[in-house]
PDB file of C-alpha atoms in Angstrom:
ATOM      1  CA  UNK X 293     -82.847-136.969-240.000  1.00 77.00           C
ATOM      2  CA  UNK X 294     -81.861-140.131-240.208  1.00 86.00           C
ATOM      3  CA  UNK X 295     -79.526-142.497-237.935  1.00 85.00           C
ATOM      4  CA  UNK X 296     -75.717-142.408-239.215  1.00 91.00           C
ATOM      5  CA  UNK X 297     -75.557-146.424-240.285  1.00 91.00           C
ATOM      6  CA  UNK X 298     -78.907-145.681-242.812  1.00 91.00           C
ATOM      7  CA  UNK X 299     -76.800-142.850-244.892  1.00 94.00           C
ATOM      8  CA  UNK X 300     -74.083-143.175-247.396  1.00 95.00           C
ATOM      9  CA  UNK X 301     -71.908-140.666-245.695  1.00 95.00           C
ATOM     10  CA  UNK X 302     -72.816-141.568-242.188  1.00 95.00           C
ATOM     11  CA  UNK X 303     -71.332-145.556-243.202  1.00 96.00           C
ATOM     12  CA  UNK X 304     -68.349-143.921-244.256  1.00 97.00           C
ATOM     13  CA  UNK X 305     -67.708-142.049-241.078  1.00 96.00           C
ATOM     14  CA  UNK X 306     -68.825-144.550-238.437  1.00 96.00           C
ATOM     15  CA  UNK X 307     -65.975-147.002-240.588  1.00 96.00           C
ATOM     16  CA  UNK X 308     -63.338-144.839-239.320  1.00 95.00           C
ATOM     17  CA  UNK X 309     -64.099-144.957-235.850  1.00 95.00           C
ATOM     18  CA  UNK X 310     -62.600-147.107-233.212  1.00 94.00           C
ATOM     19  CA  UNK X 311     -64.353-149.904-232.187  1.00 92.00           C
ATOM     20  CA  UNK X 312     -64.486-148.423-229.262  1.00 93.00           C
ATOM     21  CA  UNK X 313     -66.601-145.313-229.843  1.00 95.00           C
ATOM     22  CA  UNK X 314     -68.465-146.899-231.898  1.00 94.00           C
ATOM     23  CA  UNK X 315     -69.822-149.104-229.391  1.00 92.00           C
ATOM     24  CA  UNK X 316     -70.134-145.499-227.660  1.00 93.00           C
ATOM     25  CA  UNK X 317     -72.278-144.245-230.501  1.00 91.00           C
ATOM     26  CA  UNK X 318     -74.563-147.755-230.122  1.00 90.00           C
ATOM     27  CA  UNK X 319     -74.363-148.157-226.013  1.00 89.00           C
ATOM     28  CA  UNK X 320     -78.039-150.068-225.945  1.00 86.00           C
ATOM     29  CA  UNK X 321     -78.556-146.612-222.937  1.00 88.00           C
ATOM     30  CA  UNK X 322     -78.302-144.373-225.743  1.00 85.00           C
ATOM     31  CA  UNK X 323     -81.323-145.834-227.815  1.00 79.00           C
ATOM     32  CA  UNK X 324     -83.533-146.869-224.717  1.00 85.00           C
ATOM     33  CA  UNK X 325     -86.283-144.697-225.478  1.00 86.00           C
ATOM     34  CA  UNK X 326     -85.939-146.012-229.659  1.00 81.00           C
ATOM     35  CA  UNK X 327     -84.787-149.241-229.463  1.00 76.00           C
ATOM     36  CA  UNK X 328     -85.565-149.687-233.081  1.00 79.00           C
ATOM     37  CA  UNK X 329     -83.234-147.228-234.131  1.00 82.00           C
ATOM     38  CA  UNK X 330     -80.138-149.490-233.341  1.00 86.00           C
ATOM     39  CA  UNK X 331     -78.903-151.243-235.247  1.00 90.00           C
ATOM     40  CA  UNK X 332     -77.155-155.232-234.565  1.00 90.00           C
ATOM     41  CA  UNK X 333     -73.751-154.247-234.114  1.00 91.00           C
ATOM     42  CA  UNK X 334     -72.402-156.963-234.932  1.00 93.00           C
ATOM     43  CA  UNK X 335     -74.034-157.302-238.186  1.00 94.00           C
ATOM     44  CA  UNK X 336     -72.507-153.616-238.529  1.00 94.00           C
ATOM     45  CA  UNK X 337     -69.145-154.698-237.366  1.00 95.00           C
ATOM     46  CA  UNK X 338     -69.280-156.588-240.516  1.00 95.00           C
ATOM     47  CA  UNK X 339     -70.645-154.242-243.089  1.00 94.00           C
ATOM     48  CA  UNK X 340     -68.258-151.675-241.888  1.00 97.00           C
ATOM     49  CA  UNK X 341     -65.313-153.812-242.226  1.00 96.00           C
ATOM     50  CA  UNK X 342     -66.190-154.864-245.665  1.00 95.00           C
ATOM     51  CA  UNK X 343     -65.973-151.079-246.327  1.00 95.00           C
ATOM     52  CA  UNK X 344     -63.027-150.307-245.150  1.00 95.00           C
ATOM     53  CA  UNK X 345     -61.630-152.595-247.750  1.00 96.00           C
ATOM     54  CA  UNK X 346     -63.655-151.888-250.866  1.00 96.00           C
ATOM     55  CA  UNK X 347     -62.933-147.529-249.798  1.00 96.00           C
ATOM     56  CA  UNK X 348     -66.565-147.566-250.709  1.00 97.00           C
ATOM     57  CA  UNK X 349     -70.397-147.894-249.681  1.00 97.00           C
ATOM     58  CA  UNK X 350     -73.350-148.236-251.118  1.00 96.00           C
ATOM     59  CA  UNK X 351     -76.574-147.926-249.459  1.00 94.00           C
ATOM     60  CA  UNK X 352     -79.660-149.811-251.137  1.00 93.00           C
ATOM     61  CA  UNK X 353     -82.919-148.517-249.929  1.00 88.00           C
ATOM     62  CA  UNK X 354     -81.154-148.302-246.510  1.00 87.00           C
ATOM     63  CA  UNK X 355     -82.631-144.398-245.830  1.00 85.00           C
ATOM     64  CA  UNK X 356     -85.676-144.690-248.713  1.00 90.00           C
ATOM     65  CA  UNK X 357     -87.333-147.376-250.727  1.00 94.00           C
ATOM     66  CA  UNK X 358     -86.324-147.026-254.388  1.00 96.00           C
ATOM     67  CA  UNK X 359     -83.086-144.863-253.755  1.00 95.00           C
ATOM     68  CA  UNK X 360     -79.667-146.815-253.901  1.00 96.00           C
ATOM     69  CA  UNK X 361     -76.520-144.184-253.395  1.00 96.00           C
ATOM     70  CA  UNK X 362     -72.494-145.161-253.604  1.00 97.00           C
ATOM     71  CA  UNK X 363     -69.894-142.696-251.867  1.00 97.00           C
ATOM     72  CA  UNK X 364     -66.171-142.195-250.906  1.00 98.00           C
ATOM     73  CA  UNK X 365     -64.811-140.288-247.656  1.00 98.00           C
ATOM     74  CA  UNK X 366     -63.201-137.243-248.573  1.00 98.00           C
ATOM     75  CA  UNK X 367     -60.163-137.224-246.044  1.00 97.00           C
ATOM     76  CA  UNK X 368     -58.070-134.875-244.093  1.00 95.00           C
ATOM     77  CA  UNK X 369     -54.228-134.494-244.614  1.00 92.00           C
ATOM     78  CA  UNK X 370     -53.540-137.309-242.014  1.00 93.00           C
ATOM     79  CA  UNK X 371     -56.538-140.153-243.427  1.00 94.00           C
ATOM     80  CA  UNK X 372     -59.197-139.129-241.130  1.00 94.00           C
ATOM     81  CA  UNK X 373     -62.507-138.933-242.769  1.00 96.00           C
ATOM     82  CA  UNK X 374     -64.524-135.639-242.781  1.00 95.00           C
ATOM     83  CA  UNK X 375     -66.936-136.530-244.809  1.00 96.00           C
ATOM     84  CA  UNK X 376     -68.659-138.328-247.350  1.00 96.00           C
ATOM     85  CA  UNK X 377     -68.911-138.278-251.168  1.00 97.00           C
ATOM     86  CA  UNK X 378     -72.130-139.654-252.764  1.00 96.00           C
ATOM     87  CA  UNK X 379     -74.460-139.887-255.808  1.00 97.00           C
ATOM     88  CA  UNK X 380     -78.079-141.139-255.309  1.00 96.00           C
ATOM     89  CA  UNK X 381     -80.274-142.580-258.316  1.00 96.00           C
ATOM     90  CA  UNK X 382     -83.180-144.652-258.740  1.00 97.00           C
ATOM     91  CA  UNK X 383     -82.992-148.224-257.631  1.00 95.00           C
ATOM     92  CA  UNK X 384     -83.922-149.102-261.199  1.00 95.00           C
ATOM     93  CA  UNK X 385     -81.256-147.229-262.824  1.00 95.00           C
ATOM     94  CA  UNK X 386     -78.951-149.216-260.356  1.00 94.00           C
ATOM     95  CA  UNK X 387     -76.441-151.381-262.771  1.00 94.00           C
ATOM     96  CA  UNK X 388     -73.679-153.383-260.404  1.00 93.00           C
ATOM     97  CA  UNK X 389     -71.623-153.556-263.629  1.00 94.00           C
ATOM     98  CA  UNK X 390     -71.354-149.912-263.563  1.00 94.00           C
ATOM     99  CA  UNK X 391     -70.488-149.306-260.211  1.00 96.00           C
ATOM    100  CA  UNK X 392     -66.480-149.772-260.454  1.00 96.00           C
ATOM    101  CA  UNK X 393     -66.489-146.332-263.116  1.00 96.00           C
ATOM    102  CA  UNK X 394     -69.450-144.708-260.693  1.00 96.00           C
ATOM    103  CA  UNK X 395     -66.831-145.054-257.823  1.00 98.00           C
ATOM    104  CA  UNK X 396     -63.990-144.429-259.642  1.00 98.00           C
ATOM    105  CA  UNK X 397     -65.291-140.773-260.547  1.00 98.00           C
ATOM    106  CA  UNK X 398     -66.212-140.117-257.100  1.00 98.00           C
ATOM    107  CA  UNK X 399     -62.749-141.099-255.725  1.00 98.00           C
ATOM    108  CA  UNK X 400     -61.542-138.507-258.077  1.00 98.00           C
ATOM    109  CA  UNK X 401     -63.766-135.246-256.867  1.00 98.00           C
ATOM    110  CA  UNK X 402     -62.801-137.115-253.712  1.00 98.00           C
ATOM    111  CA  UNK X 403     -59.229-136.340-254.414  1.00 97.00           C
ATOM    112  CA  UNK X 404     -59.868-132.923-255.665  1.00 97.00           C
ATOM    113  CA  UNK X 405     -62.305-131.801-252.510  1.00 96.00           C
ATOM    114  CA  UNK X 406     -58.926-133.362-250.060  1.00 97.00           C
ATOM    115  CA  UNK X 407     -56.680-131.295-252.286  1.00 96.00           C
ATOM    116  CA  UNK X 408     -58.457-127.980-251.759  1.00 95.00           C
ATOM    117  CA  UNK X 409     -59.080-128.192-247.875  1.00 93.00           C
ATOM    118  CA  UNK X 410     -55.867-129.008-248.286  1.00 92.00           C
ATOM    119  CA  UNK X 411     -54.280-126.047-249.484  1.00 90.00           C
ATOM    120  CA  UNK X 412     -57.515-123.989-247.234  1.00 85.00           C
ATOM    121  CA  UNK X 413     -59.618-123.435-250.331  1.00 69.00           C
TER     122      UNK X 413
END
């Protein structure tokens, strides 16, 4: 398993979280006995942040060399995320000019997943 800010879907969650439980999630007396594991918050801060605005992330080779995935949260009726939304592909089958469409599809099974838990489906 691997630590929330190295997934697709963990990014999107830990971006809706206050700053203060997310500093809960990262207290340095949570990862004493892996150090390695955590991660420089500020540096996360920052990556988080950009996602909020994009609505996106994409993760290159952040959980496994030669894997790059893009998601979207899938929401709840009041904008809290749930969950997230991803496809995963090769890292050479990775095109940046492609990723707009990519991320426009997913918003849209996005959309559709919010309207069924919605409606209790």
């Amino acid at each position: 398993m691997f630590p929330a800010h190295r997934t697709t879907a963990g990014l999107l969650l830990l971006a809706d979280l206050p700053d203060e439980e997310l500093d809960e999630v990262y207290a340095a007396e949570r990862h004493r006995d892996r150090p390695g594991e955590r991660p420089d918050l500020a540096k996360l801060r920052g990556e988080l942040a950009r996602l909020r605005r994009n609505g996106f992330a994409v993760n290159q080779e952040r959980s496994e060399r030669g894997l790059v995935a893009v998601g979207v949260p899938v929401r709840d009726g009041d904008g809290t995320a749930l969950a997230g939304l991803s496809v995963s592909l090769p890292s050479v089958r990775y095109d940046p000019l492609r990723l707009q469409p990519l991320v426009a599809t997913l918003e849209t099974a996005a959309r559709a997943l919010e309207a069924d838990l919605a409606e209790g489906l």
